[in-house]
XYZ file of C-alpha atoms in Angstrom:
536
model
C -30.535 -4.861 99.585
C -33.392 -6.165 101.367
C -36.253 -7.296 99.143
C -38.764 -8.600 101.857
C -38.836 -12.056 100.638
C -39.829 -11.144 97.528
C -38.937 -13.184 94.450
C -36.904 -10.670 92.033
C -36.287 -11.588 87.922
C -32.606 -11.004 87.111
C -32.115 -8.146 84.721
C -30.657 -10.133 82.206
C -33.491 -13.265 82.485
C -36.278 -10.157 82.251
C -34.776 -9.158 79.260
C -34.566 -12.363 77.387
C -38.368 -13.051 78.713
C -39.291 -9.502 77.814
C -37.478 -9.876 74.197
C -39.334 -13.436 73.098
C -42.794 -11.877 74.658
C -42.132 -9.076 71.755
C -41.327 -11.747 69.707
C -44.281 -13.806 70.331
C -46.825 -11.036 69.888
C -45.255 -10.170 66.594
C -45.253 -13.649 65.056
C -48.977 -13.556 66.128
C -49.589 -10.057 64.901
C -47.843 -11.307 61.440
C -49.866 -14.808 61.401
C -53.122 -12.759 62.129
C -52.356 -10.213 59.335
C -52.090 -13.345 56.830
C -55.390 -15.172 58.192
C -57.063 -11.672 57.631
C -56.083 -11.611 54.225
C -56.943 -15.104 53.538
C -60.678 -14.256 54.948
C -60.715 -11.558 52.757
C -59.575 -12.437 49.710
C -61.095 -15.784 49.933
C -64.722 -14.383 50.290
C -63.797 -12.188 47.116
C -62.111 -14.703 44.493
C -59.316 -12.602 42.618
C -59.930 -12.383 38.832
C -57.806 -13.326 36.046
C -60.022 -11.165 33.813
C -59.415 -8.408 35.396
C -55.888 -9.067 36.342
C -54.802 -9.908 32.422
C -56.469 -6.642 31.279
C -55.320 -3.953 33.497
C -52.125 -5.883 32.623
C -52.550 -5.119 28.714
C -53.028 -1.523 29.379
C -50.357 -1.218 31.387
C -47.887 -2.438 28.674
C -49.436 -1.131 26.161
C -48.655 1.823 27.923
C -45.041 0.924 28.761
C -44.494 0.148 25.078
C -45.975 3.635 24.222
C -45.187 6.018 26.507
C -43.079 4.946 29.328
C -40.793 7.762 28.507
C -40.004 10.319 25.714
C -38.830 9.000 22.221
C -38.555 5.840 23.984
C -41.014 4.201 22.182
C -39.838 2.470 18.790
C -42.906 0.634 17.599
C -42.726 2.204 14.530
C -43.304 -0.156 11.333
C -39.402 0.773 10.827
C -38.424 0.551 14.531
C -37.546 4.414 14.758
C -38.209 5.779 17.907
C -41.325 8.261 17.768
C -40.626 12.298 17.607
C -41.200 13.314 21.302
C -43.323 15.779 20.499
C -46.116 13.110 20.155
C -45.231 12.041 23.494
C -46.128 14.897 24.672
C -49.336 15.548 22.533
C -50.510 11.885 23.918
C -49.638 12.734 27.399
C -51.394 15.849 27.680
C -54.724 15.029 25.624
C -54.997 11.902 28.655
C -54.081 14.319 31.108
C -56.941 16.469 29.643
C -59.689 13.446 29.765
C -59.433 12.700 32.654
C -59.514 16.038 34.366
C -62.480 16.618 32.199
C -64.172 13.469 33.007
C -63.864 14.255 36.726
C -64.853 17.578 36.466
C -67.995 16.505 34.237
C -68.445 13.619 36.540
C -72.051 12.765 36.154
C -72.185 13.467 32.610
C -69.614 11.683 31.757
C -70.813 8.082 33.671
C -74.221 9.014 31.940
C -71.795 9.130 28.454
C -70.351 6.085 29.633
C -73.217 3.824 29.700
C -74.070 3.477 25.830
C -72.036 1.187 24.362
C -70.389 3.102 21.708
C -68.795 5.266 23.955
C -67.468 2.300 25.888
C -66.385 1.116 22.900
C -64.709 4.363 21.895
C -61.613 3.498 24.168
C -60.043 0.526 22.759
C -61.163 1.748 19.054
C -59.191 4.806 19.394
C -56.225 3.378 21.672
C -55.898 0.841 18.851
C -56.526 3.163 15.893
C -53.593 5.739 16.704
C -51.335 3.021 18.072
C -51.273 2.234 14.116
C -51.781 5.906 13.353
C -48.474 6.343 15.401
C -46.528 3.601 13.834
C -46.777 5.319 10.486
C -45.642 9.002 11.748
C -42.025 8.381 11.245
C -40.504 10.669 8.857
C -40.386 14.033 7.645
C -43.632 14.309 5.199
C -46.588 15.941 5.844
C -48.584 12.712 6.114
C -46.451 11.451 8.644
C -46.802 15.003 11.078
C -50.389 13.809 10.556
C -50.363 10.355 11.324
C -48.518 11.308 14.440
C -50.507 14.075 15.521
C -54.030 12.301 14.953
C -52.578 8.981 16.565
C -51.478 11.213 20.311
C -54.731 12.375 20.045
C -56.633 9.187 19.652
C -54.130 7.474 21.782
C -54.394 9.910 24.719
C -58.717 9.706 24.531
C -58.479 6.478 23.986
C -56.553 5.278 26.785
C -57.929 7.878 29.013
C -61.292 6.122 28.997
C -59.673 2.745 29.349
C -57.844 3.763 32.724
C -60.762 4.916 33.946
C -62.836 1.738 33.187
C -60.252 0.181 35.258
C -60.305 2.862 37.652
C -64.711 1.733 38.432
C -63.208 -2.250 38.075
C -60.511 -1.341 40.943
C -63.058 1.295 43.029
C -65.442 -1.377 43.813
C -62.920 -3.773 44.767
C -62.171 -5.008 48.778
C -58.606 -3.222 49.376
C -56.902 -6.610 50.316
C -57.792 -7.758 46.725
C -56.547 -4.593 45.208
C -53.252 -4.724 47.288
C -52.950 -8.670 45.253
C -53.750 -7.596 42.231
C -52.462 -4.444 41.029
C -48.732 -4.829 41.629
C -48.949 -8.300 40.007
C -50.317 -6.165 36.938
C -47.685 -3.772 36.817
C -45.001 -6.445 37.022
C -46.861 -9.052 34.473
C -46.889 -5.605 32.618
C -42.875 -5.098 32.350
C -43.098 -8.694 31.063
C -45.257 -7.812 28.296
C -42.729 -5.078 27.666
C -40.050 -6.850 27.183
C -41.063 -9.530 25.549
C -42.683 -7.502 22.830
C -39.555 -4.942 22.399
C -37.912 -8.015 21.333
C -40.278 -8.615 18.005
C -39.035 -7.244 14.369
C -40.803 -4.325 14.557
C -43.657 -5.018 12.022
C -44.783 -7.791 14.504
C -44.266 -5.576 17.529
C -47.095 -2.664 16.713
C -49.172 -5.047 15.028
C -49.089 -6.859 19.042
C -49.092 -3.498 20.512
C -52.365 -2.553 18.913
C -53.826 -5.788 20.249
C -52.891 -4.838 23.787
C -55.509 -2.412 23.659
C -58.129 -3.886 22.122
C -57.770 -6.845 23.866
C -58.108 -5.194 27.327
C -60.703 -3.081 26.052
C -63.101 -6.648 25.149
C -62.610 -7.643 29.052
C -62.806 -4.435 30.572
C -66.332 -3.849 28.765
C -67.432 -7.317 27.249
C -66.300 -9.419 30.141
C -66.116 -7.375 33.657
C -68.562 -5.080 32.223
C -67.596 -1.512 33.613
C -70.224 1.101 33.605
C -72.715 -1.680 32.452
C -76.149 -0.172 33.646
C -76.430 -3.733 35.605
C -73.281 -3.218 37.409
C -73.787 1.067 38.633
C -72.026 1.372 41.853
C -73.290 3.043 45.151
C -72.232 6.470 45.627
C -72.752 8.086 49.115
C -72.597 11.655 50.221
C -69.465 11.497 52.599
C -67.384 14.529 53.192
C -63.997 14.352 51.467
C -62.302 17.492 50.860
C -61.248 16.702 46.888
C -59.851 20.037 46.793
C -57.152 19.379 49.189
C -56.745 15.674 48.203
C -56.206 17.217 44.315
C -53.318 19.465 45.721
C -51.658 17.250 47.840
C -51.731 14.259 45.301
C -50.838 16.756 42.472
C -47.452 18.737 44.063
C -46.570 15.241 45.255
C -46.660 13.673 42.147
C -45.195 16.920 39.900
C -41.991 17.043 42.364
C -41.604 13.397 42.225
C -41.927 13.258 38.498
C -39.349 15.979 38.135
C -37.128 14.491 40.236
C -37.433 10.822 38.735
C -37.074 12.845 35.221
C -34.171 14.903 35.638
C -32.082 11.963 37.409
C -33.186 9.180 34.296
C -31.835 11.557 31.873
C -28.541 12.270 33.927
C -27.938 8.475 34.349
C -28.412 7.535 30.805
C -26.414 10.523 29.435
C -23.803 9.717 31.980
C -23.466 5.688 31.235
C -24.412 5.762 27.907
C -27.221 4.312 28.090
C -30.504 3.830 25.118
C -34.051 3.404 26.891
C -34.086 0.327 25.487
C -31.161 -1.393 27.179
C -32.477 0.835 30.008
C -35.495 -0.498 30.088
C -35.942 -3.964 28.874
C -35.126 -6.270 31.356
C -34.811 -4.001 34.279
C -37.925 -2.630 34.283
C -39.729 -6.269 35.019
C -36.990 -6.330 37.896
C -38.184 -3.335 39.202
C -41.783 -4.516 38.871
C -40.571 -7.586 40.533
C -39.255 -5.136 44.032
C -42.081 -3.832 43.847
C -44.398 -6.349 44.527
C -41.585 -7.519 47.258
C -42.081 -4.245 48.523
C -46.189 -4.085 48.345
C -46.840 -7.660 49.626
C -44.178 -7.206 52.615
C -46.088 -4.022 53.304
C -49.312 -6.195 53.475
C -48.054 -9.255 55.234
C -45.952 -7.747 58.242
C -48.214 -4.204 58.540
C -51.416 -5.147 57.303
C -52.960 -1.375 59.013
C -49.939 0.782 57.661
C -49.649 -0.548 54.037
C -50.107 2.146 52.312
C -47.598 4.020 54.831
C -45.190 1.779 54.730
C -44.871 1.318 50.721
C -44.991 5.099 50.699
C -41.761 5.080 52.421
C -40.201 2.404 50.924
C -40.606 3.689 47.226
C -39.645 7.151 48.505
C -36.104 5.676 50.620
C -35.280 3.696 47.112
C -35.737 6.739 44.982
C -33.714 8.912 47.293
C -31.175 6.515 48.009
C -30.698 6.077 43.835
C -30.802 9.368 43.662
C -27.806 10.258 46.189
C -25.752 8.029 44.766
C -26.044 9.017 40.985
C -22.499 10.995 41.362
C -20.983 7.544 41.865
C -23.053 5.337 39.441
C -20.856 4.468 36.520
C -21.516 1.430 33.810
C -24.585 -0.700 32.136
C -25.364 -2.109 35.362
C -28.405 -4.141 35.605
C -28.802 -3.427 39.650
C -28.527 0.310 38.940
C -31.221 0.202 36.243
C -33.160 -1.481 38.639
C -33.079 1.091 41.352
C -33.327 3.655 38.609
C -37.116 2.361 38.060
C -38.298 0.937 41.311
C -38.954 3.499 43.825
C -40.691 5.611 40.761
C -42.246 2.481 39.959
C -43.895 1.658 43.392
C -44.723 5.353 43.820
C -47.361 4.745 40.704
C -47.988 1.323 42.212
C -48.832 3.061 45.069
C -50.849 5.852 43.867
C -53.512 3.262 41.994
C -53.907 0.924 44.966
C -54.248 4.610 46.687
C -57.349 5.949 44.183
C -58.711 2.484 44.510
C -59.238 2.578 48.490
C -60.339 6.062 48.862
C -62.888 5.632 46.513
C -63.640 2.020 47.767
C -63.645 3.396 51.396
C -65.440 6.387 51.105
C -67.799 5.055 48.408
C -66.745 8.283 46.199
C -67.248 8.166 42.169
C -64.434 6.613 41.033
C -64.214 9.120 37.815
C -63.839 12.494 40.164
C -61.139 9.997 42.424
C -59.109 8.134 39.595
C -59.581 11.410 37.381
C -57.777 13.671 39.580
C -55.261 11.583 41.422
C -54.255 9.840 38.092
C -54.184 13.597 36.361
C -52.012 14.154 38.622
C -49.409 11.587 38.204
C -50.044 11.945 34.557
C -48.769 15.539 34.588
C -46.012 14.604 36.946
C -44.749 12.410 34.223
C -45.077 14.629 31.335
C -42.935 17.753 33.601
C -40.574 14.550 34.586
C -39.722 14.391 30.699
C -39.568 17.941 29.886
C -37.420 18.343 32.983
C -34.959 15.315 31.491
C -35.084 17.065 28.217
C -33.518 20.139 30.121
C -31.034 18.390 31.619
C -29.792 16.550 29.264
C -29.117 19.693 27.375
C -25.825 19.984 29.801
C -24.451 16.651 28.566
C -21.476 15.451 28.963
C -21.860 16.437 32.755
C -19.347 17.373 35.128
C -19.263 15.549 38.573
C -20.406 18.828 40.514
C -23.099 18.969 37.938
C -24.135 15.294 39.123
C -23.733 16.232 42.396
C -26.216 19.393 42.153
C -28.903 17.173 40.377
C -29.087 14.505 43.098
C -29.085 17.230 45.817
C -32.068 18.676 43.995
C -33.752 15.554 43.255
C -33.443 14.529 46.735
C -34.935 17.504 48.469
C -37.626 17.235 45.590
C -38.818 14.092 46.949
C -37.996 14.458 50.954
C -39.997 17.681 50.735
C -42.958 16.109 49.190
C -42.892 12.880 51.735
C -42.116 15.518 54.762
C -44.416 18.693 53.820
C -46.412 18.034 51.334
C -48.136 14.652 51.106
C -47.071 13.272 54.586
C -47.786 9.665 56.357
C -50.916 10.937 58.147
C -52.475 11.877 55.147
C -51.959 8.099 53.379
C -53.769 7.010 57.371
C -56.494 9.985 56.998
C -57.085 8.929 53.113
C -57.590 5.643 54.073
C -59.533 5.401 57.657
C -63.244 4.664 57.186
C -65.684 7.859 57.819
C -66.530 7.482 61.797
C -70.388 6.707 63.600
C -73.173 5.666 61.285
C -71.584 6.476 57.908
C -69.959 3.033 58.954
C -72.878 0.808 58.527
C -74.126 2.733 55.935
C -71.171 1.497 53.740
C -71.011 -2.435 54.368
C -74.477 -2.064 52.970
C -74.148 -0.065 49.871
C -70.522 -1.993 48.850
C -72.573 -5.446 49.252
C -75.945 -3.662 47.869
C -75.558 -1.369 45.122
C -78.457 0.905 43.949
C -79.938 0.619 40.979
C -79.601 4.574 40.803
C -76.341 4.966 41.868
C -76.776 7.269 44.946
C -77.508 5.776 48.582
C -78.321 8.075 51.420
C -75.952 8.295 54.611
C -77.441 6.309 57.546
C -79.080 8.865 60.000
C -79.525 11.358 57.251
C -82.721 10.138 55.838
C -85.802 9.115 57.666
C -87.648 5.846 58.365
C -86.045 2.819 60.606
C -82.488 4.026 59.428
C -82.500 7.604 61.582
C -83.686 5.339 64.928
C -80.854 3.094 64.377
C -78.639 3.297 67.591
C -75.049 4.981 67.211
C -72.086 2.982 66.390
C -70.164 3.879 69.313
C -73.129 2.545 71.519
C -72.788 -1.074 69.393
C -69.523 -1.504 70.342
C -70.152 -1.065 74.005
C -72.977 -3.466 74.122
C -70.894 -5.919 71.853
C -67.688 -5.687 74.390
C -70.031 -6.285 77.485
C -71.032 -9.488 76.080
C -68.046 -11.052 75.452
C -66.470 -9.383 79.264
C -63.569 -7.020 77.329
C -61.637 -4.990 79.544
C -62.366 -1.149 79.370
C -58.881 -0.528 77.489
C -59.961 -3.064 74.934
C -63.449 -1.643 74.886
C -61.903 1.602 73.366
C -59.129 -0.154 71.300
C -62.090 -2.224 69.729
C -63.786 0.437 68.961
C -61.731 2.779 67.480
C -60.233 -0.299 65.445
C -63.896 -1.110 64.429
C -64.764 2.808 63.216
C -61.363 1.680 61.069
C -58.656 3.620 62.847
C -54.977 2.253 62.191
C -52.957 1.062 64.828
C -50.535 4.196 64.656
C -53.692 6.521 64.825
C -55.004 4.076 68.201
C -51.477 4.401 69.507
C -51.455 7.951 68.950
C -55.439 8.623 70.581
C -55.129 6.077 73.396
C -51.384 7.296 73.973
C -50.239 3.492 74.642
C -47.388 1.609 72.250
C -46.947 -0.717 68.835
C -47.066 -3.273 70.836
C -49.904 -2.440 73.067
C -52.435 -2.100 70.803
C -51.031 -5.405 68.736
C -51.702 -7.632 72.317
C -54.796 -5.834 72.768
C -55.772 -6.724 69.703
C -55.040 -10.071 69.598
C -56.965 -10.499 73.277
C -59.840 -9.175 71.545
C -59.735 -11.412 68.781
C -59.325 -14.211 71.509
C -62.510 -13.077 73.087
C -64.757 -12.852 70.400
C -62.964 -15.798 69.000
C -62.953 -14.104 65.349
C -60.008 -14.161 63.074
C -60.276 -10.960 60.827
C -61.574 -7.720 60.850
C -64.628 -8.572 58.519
C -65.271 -10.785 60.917
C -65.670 -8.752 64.166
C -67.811 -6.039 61.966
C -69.824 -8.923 61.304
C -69.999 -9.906 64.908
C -70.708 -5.986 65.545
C -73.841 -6.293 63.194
C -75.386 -9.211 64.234
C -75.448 -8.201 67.319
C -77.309 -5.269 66.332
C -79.807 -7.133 64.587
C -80.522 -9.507 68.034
């Protein structure tokens, strides 16, 4: 064939060329995701505070109630009657619906002391309460009764304290800390289980109390000196609160009726269940969270969403053909359910972060939701395992229905584009407005929306027009003048893929020409770039 003269690449050598380009532009994508989190997390220093007390609640919580009648801190070591289980669930399923509902009233509550101090009183109170409800008198029912009651307040109050820590907290730093927690957490856990059970709810009331003194004497949550900025941003709660909630209820189930089915099956106690496999699990997770972070820095969220759902599905296909005390199996058994909660907290926490919503209406409902998820999850396993010993089309029939419990919830109910709608920052001015009230907190705890109230703020030029004066000075090409902007108004990649109808990889090179340009090296940084500009 007659090419003119023209030089021509051989197939193969394009290829190859083609192949290490992709390469190249992924190793720089990667690199630029971990200077990004370096910038961010090293202008917000992570705290061990904050870190060691969410991790006290969280096994405190583990040691309690990670599942019903698991918990044996008893002063005898005899697992608790589930019915308190259930009475503890559903009193901090209660609180915090109530708290969210009764928002303002309830942060107003919040800020005299006693009532901060009401949370790790009462955690601590009916932990000990609850160690003395074994048996069949009258004072035990009691005990029991009054200590879910206390317990279920009393850590309602405390996940919410660390629901205002976490709402007020840079995503990135979030994303570090949280599934640290939850692993340091299964630590705590098992190291504990292992006491002689006088010493082991004696430590378990600690847990509490301890986490309580930093959450309110040390990192000082609804401290009048610390109120948070609240805007006025849309955000349909209502359909958040439905999504959140079927997602969480079918996952629950599904997690619920499978547990049961696998310990019945292998002859299993929740303690050899759950003592050393649950930190392994904790230890996937953050595998799973910090890959997430590292190689997909804009699809995080999405991509530990469907990572915890593939290893709960995957587990829960294969129960038929699970036999034995395996440790691997265990593992599975607790990790995708594991890093769906993992996921759900780091979820609450940027939602309200991003949107700069009250962190009781956002932690109260989402975390209702998971709560109640759990508490049907162990009803569901108490049905179940009211079929014991099972047969292997019985096996069979629970996986199938597990499965399509947790596909349908991932496909229809609470899909990928929700996690990116959740978590993209509100378009146009409302942008601004929140850099300012997340550095500058109001004494009063509301801040108007830029543009909505009067003064210098409503002549402020729009967003959109900042961008296009910022990418004439530094000479970017038109398709990088829109991908900068949309990636500045905090679209995802997938949602500029998607608008600009151009690929992955596209957007990655366009991004990294950008950052080349304006010779920045995060995000914070070209927003910063963006404002100064502004200010000129």
């Amino acid at each position: 064939m007659d090419f003119q003269g023209k030089n021509t690449v051989p197939p193969a050598r394009s290829m190859v060329a083609s192949q290490v380009e992709g390469a190249r532009v992924r190793f720089d994508y990667i690199a630029e995701n971990l200077r990004a989190r370096r910038a961010e997390i090293g202008s917000h220093p992570l705290s061990p505070d904050r870190v060691l007390g969410f991790t006290l609640i969280r096994g405190w919580v583990y040691l309690m109630f990670v599942g019903a009648a698991a918990s044996s801190m008893t002063w005898t070591g005899e697992a608790l009657p589930p019915v308190f289980y259930t009475v503890s669930t559903a009193s901090l399923c209660a609180v915090l619906l109530a708290s969210a509902l009764a928002d303002s009233r309830f942060v107003q509550l919040m800020l005299h002391p006693a009532a901060r101090l009401a949370g790790p009183v009462l955690t601590s109170g009916g932990t000990l309460l609850l160690a003395s409800s074994v048996g069949e008198s009258g004072a035990a029912l009691m005990c029991g009764l009054l200590g879910a009651l206390t317990t279920g307040i009393g850590s309602g109050i405390i996940d919410l304290g660390y629901g205002e820590l976490y709402r007020n907290e840079p995503p990135a730093r979030t994303t570090f800390e949280v599934p640290l927690a939850f692993f340091l957490a299964a630590v705590v856990f098992s190291l504990v289980i292992a006491l002689p059970p006088t010493a082991g709810c004696v430590v378990c009331s600690l847990l509490p109390a301890i986490s309580g003194w930093i959450l309110f004497g040390r990192e000082h949550a609804w401290s009048r000196k610390h109120r948070a900025s609240v805007l006025p941003i849309d955000f349909d709660l209502k359909s958040f609160a439905w999504r959140i909630g079927v997602c969480a209820c079918l996952v629950g189930v599904a997690d619920g009726m499978v547990r049961a089915a696998f310990l019945s099956s292998n002859n299993l106690s929740m303690h050899m269940f759950l003592q050393w496999p649950l930190a392994g699990a904790g230890l996937l997770t953050m595998a799973i969270v910090y890959g997430a972070a590292i190689l997909s820095s804009e699809q995080s969220a999405r991509t530990i969403y469907k990572a915890a759902i593939f290893v709960m599905a995957f587990f829960f296909m294969l129960l038929p053909v699970f036999t034995g005390a395996q440790d691997v199996e265990s593992v599975l058994a607790l990790a995708g359910y594991g890093t769906f909660n993992v996921l759900i907290w780091m979820l609450l926490a940027e939602i309200s972060y991003t949107y700069r919503l009250s962190s009781t209406e956002v932690f109260g409902i989402g975390w209702a939701m998971v709560t109640l998820g759990v508490l049907l999850g162990s009803i569901a396993g108490t049905i179940v395992d009211q079929f014991a010993p099972f047969t292997p089309q019985f096996l069979s029939l629970i996986a199938l229905v597990a499965t399509m419990a947790v596909l349908l919830s991932f496909l229809f109910v609470f899909r990928e584009s929700d996690l990116i709608d959740l978590t993209e920052e509100p378009d146009g001015d409302n942008a601004g407005a929140i850099e300012k009230a997340a550095e500058s907190p109001s004494s009063e705890g509301v801040v108007a929306v830029a543009g909505e109230s009067g003064g210098d703020e409503g002549r402020r030029p729009r967003f959109h027009d900042r961008c296009l004066e910022v990418a004439a000075a530094f000479e970017l090409s038109p398709k990088e003048t829109e991908v900068m902007t949309l990636f500045a108004k905090g679209r995802s990649a997938a949602r500029i893929q998607e608008e600009l109808f151009i690929s992955k990889g596209t957007v990655s090179t366009h991004l990294r020409h950008i950052y080349q340009k304006m010779d920045v090296h995060s995000k914070q940084e070209l927003l910063d770039v963006i404002e100064d500009r502004d200010r000129k």
